[in-house]
Tab-separated table of C-alpha atoms and ligand atoms in Angstrom:
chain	number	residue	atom	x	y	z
A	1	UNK	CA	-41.544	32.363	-40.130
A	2	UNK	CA	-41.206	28.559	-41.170
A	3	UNK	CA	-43.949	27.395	-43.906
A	4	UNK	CA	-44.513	23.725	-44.276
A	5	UNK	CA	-43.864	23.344	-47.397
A	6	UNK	CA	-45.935	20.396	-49.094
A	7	UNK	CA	-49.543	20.899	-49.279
A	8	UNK	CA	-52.310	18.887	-47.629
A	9	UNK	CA	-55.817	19.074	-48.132
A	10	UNK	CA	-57.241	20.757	-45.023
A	11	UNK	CA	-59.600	19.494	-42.850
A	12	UNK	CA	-61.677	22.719	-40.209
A	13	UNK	CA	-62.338	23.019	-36.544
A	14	UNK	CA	-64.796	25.323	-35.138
A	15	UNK	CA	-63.272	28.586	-33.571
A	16	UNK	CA	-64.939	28.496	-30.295
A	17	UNK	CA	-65.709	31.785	-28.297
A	18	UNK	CA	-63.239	32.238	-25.164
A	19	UNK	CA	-66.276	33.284	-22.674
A	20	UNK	CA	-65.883	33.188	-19.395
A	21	UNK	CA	-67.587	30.401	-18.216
A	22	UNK	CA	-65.753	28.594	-21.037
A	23	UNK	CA	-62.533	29.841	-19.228
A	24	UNK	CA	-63.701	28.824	-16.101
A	25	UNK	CA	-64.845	24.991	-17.428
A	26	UNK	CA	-61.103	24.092	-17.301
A	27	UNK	CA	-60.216	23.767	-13.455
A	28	UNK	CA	-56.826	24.800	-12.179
A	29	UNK	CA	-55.264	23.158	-9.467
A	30	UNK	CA	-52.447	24.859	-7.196
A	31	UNK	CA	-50.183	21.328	-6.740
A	32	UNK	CA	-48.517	22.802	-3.939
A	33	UNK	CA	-51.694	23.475	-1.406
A	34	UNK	CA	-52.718	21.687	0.867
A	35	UNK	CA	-55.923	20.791	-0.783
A	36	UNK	CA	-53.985	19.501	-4.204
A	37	UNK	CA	-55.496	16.335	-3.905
A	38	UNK	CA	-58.792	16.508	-3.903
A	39	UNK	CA	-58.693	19.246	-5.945
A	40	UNK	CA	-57.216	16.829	-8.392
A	41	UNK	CA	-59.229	14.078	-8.012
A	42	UNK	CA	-62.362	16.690	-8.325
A	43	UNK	CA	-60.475	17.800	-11.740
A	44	UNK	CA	-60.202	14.013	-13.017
A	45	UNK	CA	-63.330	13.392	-12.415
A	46	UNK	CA	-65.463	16.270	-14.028
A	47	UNK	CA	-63.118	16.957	-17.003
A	48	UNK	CA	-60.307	15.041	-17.323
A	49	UNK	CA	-58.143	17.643	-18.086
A	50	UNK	CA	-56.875	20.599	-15.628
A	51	UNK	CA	-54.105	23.480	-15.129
A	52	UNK	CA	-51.599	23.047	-12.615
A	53	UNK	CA	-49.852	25.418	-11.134
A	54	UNK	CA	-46.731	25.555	-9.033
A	55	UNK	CA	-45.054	22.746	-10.474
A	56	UNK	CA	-42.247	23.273	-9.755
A	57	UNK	CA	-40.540	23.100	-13.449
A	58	UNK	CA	-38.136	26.083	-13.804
A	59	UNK	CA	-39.170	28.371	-16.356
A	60	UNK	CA	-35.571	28.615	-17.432
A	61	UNK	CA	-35.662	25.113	-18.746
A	62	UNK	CA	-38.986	25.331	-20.797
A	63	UNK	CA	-37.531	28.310	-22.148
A	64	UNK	CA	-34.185	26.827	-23.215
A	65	UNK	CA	-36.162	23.962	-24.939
A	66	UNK	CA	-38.665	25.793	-27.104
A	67	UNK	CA	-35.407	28.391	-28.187
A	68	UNK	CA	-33.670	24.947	-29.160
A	69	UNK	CA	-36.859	23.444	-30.698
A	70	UNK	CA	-37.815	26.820	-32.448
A	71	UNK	CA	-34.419	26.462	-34.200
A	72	UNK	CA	-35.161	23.446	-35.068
A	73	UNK	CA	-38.052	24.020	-37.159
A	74	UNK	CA	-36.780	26.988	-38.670
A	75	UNK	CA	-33.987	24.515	-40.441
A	76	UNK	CA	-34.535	23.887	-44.280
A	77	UNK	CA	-37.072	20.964	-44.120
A	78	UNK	CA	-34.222	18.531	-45.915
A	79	UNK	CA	-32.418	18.984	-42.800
A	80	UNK	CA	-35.042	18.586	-40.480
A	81	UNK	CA	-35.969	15.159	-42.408
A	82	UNK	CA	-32.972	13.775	-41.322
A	83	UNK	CA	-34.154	13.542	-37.830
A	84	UNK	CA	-37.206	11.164	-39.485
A	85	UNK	CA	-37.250	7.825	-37.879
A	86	UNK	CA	-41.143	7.153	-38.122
A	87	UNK	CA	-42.964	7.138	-36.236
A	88	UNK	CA	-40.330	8.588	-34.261
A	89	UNK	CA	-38.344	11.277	-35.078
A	90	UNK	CA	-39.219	14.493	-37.005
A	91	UNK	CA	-42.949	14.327	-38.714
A	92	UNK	CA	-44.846	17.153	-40.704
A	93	UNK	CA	-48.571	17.083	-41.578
A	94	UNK	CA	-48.928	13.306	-41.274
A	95	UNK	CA	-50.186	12.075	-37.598
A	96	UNK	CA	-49.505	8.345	-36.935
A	97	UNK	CA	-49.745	5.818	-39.709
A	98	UNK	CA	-52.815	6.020	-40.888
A	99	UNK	CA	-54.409	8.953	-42.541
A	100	UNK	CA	-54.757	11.373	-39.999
A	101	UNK	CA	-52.928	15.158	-41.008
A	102	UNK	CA	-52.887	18.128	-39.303
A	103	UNK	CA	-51.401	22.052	-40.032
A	104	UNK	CA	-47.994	20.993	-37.888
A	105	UNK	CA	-44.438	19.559	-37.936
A	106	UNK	CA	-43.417	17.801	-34.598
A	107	UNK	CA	-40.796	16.242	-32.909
A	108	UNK	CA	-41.818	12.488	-31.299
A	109	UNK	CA	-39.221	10.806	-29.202
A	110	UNK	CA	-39.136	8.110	-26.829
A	111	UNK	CA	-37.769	8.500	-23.303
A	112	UNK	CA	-36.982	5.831	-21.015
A	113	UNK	CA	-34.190	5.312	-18.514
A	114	UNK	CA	-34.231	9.040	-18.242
A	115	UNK	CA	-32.600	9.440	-21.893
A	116	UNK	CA	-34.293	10.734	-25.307
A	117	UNK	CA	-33.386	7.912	-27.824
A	118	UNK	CA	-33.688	9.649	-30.968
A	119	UNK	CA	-32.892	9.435	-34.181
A	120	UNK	CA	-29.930	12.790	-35.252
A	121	UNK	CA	-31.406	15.719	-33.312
A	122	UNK	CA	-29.077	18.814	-32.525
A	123	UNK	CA	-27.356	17.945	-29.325
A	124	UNK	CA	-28.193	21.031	-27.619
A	125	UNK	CA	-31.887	20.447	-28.301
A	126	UNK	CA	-31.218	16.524	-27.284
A	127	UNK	CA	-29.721	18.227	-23.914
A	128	UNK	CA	-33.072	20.649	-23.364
A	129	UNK	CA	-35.178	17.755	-23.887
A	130	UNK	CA	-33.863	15.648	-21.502
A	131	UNK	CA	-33.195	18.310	-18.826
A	132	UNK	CA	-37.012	19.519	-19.241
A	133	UNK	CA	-38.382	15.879	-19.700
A	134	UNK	CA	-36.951	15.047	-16.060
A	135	UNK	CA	-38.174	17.630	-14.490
A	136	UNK	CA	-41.632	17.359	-15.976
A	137	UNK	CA	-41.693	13.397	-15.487
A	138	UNK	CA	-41.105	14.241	-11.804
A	139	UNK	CA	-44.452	16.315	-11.998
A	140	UNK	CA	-46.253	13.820	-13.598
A	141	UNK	CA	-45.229	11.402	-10.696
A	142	UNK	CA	-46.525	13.552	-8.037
A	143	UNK	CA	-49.606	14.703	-9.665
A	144	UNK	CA	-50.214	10.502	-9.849
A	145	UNK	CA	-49.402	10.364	-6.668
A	146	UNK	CA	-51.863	12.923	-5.784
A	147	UNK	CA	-54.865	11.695	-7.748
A	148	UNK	CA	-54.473	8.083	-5.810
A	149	UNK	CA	-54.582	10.504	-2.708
A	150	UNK	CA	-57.668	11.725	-3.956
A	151	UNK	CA	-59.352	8.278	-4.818
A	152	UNK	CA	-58.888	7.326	-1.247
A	153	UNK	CA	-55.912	4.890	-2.233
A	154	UNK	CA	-54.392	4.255	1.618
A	155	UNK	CA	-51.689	5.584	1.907
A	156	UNK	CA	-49.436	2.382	1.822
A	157	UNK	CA	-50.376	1.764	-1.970
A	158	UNK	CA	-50.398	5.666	-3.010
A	159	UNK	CA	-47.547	4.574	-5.013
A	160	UNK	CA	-49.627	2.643	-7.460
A	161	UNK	CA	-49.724	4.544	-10.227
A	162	UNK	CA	-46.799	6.387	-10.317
A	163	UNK	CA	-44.465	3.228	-10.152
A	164	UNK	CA	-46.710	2.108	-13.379
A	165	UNK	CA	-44.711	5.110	-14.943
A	166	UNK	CA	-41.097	4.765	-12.972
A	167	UNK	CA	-38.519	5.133	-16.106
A	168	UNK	CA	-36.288	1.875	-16.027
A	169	UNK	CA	-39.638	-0.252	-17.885
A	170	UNK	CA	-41.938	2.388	-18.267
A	171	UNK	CA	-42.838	3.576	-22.336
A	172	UNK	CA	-42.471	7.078	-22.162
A	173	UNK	CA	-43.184	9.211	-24.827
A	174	UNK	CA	-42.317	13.620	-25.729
A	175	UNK	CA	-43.696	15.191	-28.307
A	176	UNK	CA	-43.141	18.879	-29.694
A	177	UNK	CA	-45.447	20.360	-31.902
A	178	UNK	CA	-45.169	23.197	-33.931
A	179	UNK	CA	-48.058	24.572	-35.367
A	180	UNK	CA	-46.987	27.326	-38.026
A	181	UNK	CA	-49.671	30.247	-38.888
A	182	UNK	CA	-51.834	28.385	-41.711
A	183	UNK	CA	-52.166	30.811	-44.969
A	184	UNK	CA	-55.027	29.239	-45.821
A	185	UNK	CA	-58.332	31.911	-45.974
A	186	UNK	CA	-60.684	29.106	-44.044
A	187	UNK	CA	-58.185	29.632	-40.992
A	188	UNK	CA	-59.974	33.270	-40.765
A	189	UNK	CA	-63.062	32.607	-40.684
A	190	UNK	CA	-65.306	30.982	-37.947
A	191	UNK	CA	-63.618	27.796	-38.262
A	192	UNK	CA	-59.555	27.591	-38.172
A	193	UNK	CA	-57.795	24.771	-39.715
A	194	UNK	CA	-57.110	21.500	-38.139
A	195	UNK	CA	-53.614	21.704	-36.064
A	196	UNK	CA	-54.178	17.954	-34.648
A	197	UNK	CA	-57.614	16.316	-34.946
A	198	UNK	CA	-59.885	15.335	-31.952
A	199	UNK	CA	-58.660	12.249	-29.783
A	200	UNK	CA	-57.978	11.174	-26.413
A	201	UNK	CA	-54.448	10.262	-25.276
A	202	UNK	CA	-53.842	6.728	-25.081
A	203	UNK	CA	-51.125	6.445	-22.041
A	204	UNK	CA	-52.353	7.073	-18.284
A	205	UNK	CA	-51.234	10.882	-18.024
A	206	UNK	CA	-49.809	13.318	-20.421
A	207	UNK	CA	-48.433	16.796	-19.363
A	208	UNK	CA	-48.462	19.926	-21.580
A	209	UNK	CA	-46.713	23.037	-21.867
A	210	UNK	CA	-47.081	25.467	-24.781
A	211	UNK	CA	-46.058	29.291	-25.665
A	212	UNK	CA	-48.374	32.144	-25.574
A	213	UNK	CA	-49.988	31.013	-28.641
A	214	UNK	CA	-53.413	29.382	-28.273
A	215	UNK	CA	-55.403	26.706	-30.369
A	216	UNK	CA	-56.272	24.107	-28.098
A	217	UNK	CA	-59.763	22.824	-27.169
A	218	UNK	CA	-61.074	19.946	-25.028
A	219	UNK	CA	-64.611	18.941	-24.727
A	220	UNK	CA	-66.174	19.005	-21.675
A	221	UNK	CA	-68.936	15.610	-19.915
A	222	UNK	CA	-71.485	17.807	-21.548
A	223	UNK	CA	-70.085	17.723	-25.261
A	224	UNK	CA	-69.438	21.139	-25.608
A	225	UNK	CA	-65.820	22.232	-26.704
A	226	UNK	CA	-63.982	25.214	-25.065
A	227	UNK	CA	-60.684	26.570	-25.612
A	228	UNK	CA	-57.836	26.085	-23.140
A	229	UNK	CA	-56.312	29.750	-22.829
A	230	UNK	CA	-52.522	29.019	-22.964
A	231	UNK	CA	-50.635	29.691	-20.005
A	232	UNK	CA	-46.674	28.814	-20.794
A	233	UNK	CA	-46.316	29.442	-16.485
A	234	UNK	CA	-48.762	26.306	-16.261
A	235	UNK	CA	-48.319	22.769	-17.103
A	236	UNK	CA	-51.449	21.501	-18.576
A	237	UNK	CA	-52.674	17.226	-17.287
A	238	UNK	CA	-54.687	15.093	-19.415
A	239	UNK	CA	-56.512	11.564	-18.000
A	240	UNK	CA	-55.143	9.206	-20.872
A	241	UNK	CA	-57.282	6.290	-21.926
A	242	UNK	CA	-55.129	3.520	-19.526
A	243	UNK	CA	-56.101	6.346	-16.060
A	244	UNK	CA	-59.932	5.768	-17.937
A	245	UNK	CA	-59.285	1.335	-17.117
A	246	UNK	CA	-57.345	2.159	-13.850
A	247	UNK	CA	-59.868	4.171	-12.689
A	248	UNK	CA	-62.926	1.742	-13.862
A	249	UNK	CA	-64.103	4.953	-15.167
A	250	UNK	CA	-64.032	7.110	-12.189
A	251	UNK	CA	-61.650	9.394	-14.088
A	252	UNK	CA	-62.587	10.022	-18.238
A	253	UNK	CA	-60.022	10.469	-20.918
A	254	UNK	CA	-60.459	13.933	-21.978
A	255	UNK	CA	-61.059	14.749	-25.719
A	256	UNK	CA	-59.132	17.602	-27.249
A	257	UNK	CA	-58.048	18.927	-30.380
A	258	UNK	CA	-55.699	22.022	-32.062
A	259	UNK	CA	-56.943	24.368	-33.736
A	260	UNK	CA	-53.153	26.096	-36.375
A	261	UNK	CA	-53.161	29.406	-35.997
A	262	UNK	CA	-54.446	32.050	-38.919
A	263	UNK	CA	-52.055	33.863	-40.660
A	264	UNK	CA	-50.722	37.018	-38.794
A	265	UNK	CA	-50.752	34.634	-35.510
A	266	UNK	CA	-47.776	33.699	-33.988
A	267	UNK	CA	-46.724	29.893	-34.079
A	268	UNK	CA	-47.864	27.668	-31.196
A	269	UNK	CA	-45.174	25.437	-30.040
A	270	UNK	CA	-45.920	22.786	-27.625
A	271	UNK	CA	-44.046	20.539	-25.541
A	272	UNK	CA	-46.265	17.041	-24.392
A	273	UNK	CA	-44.797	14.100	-22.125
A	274	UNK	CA	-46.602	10.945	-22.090
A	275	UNK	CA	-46.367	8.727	-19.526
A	276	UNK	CA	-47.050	5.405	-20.783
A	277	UNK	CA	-46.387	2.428	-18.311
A	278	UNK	CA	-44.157	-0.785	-19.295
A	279	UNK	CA	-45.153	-3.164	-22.008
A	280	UNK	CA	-46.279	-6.073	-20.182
A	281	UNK	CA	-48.073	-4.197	-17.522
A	282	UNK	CA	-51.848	-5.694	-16.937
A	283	UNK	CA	-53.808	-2.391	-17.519
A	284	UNK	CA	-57.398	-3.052	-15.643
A	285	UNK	CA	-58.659	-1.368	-12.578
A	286	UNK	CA	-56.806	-1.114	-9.413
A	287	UNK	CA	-57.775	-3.158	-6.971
A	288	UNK	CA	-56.893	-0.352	-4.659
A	289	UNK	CA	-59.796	1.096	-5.753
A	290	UNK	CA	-62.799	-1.599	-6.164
A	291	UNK	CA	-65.662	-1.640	-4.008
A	292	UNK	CA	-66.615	-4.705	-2.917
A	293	UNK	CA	-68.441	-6.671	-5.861
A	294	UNK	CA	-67.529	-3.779	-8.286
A	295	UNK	CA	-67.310	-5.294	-11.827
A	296	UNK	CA	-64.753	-3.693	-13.977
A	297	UNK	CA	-66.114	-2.186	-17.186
A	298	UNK	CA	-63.114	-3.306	-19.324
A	299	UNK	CA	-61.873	-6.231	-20.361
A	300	UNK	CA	-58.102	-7.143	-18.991
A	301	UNK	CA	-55.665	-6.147	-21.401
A	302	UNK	CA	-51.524	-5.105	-21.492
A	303	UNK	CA	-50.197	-1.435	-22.310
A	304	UNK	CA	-48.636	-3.477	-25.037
A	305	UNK	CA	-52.163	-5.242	-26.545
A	306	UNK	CA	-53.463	-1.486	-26.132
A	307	UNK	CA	-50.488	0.426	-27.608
A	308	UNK	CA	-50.713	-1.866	-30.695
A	309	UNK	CA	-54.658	-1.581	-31.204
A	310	UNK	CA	-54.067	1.973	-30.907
A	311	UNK	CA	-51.654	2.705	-33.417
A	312	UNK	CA	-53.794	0.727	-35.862
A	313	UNK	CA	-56.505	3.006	-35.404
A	314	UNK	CA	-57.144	6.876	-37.062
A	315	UNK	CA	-57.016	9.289	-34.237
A	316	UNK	CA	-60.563	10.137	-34.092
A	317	UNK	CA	-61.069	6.388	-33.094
A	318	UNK	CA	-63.110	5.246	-29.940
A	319	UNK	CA	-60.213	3.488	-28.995
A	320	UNK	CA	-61.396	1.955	-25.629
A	321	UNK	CA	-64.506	0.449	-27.303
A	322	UNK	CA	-63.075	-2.749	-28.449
A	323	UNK	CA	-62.534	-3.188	-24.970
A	324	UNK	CA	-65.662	-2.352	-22.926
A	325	UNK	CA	-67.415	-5.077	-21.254
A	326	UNK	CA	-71.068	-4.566	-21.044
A	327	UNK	CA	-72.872	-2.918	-18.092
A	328	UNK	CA	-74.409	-5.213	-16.017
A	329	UNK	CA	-78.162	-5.213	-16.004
A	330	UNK	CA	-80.104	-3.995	-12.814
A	331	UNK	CA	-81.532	-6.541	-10.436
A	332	UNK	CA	-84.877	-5.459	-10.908
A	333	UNK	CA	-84.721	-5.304	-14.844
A	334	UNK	CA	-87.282	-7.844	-16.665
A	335	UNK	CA	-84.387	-10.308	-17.546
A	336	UNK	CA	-84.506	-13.407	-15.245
A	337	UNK	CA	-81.171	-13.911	-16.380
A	338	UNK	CA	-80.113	-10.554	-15.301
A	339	UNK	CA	-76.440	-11.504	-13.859
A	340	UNK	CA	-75.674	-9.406	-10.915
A	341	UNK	CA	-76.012	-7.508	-7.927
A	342	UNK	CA	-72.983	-6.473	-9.263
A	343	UNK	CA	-71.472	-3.047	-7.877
A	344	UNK	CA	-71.403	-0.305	-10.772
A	345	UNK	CA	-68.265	2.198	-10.579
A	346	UNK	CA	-69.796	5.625	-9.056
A	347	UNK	CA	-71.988	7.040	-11.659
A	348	UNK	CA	-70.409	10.089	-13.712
A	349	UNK	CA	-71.212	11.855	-17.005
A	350	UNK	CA	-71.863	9.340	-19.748
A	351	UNK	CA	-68.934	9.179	-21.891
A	352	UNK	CA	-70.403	9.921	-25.346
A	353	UNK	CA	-72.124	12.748	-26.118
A	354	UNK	CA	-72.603	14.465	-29.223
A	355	UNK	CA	-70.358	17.479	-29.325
A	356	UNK	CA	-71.721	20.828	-29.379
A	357	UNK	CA	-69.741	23.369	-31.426
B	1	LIG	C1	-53.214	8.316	-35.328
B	1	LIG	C2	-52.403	8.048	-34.344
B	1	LIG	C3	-51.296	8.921	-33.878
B	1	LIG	C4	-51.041	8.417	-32.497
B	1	LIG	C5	-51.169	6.947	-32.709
B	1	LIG	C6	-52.493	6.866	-33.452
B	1	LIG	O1	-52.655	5.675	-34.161
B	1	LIG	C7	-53.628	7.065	-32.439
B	1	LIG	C8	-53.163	7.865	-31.205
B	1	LIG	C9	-52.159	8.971	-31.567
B	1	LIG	C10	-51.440	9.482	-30.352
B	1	LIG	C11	-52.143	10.648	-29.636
B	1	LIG	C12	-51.332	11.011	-28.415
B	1	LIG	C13	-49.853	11.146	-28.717
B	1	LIG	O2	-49.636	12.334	-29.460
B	1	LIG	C14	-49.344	9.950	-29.540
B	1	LIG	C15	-47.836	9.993	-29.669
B	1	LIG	C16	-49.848	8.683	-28.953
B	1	LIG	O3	-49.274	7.939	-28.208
B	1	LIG	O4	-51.108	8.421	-29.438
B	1	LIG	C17	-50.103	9.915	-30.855
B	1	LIG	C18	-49.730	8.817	-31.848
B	1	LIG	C19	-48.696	9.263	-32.886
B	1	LIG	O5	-48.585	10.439	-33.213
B	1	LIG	O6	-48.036	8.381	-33.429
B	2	LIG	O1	-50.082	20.428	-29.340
B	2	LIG	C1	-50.965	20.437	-28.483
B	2	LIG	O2	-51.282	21.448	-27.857
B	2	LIG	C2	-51.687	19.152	-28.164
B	2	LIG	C3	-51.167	17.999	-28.982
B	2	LIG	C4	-51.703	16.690	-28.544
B	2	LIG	O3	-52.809	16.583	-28.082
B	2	LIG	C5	-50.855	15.496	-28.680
B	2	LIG	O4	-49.708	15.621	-29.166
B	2	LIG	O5	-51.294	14.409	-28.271
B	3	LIG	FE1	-53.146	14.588	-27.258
């Protein structure tokens, strides 16, 4: 078993109870039926966050990559530090730039043009990444091809938001995480210790795989948080905060977190893609989509304006507020100035709730 060897202050996460309607919060989505698309689109729109099976990505290549990355990890941490090119490259305990730490060491590359530019990584691991990545890129294309499908994008323009993530421009991003088995007492009782803090994802879609080892939560319209039972046979799909503008709010960045694993557990090891679109594209919501006279609830920004905001911020940030235009009022309200008969996106949950542990 790999420690991580410096010590950071800890920071706890509520274990919450696997019950079965907890199970049965997170919806699962067979990619290859016939309904896929709504089913999707149902999925996005509820929880922002659902299980897909029959992706298609051979298990043999998952496999290969968390042998490789488990390797990895298990190299002296000098060695492993070589492979630090922050805020790519090999990373333990510290999340982004600013403050944020977690119980885990992690792999972050970037992936365009269908390569992993990285900084020294062993080149069979380099290999399993980019075998894996294409295949699960390809997933992530068709799953945004399906959720346009299930939007009611025609079927001319169901290409939308895939091209947004097409590799020769696009800002793609893989992450592995390794979350060790903490030592720490607190990660035994009936809170564990923070693997990676509560955010949303910033790109339009991410795609998960992990091992057989738990940990992760989401939070659900309602505020409560369940835990995702981990399924390595499933890929896991998170809206990211650019779907959230795309969508004018039809579909809602899902909040999640990680709880490390108590001692006696076995490491979780997860494998994330992030499919981020290029720098310069105009992230507001697809005209595609807009009912006549809908106003969009953002203000227009780039993936690059957003990218940069974002990795100023701590992760627990509301990152989308800075850009969040304010509703328009109702004809009938009391203000004579009242602006609009402005169309409102189709109502959904409101977006923050206090959590409920
Ligand atoms: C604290 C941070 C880490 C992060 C960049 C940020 O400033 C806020 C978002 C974080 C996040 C979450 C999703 C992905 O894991 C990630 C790579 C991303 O694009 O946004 C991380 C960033 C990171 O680890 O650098
Ligand atoms: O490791 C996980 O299971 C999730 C990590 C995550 O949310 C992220 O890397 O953005
Ligand atoms: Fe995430």
């Amino acid at each position: 078993m790999v420690a991580i060897t410096v010590p950071i202050s800890v920071d706890t996460i509520p274990l919450v109870k696997c019950a079965n309607a907890a199970a049965a919060a997170v919806p699962s989505v067979d990619l290859s039926a016939p309904g896929a698309a709504a089913a999707v689109a149902d999925a996005c729109r509820g929880v922002g966050f659902f299980r897909a099976t029959n992706h298609g990505v051979p298990a043999a290549l998952a496999e290969a990559l968390e042998e490789r990355a488990a390797a990895f990890f298990a190299l002296p941490h000098k060695d492993k530090l070589e492979a630090s090119a922050r805020p790519l490259g090999y990373g333990s305990k510290s999340i982004g730039c600013n403050g944020d730490v977690g119980w885990l060491e992690y792999i972050l590359l970037s992936v365009g043009s269908g390569s992993v530019a990285a900084a020294s990584l062993p080149p069979l691991l380099r290999a399993a990444l980019e075998e894996y990545t294409d295949a699960v890129r390809e997933v992530g294309a068709r799953v945004l091809e399906l959720m346009a499908d299930g939007l009611g994008v025609a079927e001319e323009h169901r290409g939308v938001l895939r091209r947004m993530v097409a590799p020769d421009e696009a800002d793609e991003l893989v992450r592995v995480n390794h979350y060790p088995p903490c030592p720490c007492p607190l990660a035994a009782g009936q809170r564990g210790v923070t693997g990676f803090g509560e955010h949303t994802d910033p790109q339009i879609i991410s795609v998960l795989r992990s091992n057989r080892t738990g940990g992760l939560q989401i939070m659900l319209p309602d505020g409560r948080w369940v835990p995702v039972a981990p399924d390595p046979d499933s890929l896991f799909v998170n809206v990211g905060d650019s779907l959230q503008v795309l969508t004018n709010g039809r579909f809602q960045s899902v909040k999640h977190r990680v709880v490390a694993p108590a001692e006696g557990q076995q490491s979780r090891l997860s494998v994330i893609y992030f499919g981020g679109p290029a720098p310069a594209q105009r992230i507001a919501p697809l005209p595609e989509l807009m009912r006549e006279g809908e106003r969009s609830l953002y203000r227009e920004f780039t993936w690059a304006e957003y990218k940069k905001a974002a990795y100023k911020s701590r992760l627990g940030d509301h990152r989308l507020g800075p850009f969040e235009l304010p509703a328009a009022k109702e004809p009938n309200s009391s203000d004579q100035h009242s602006s609009s008969n402005a169309v409102q996106p189709p109502a959904r949950a409101p977006p923050h709730v206090a959590p409920v542990y």
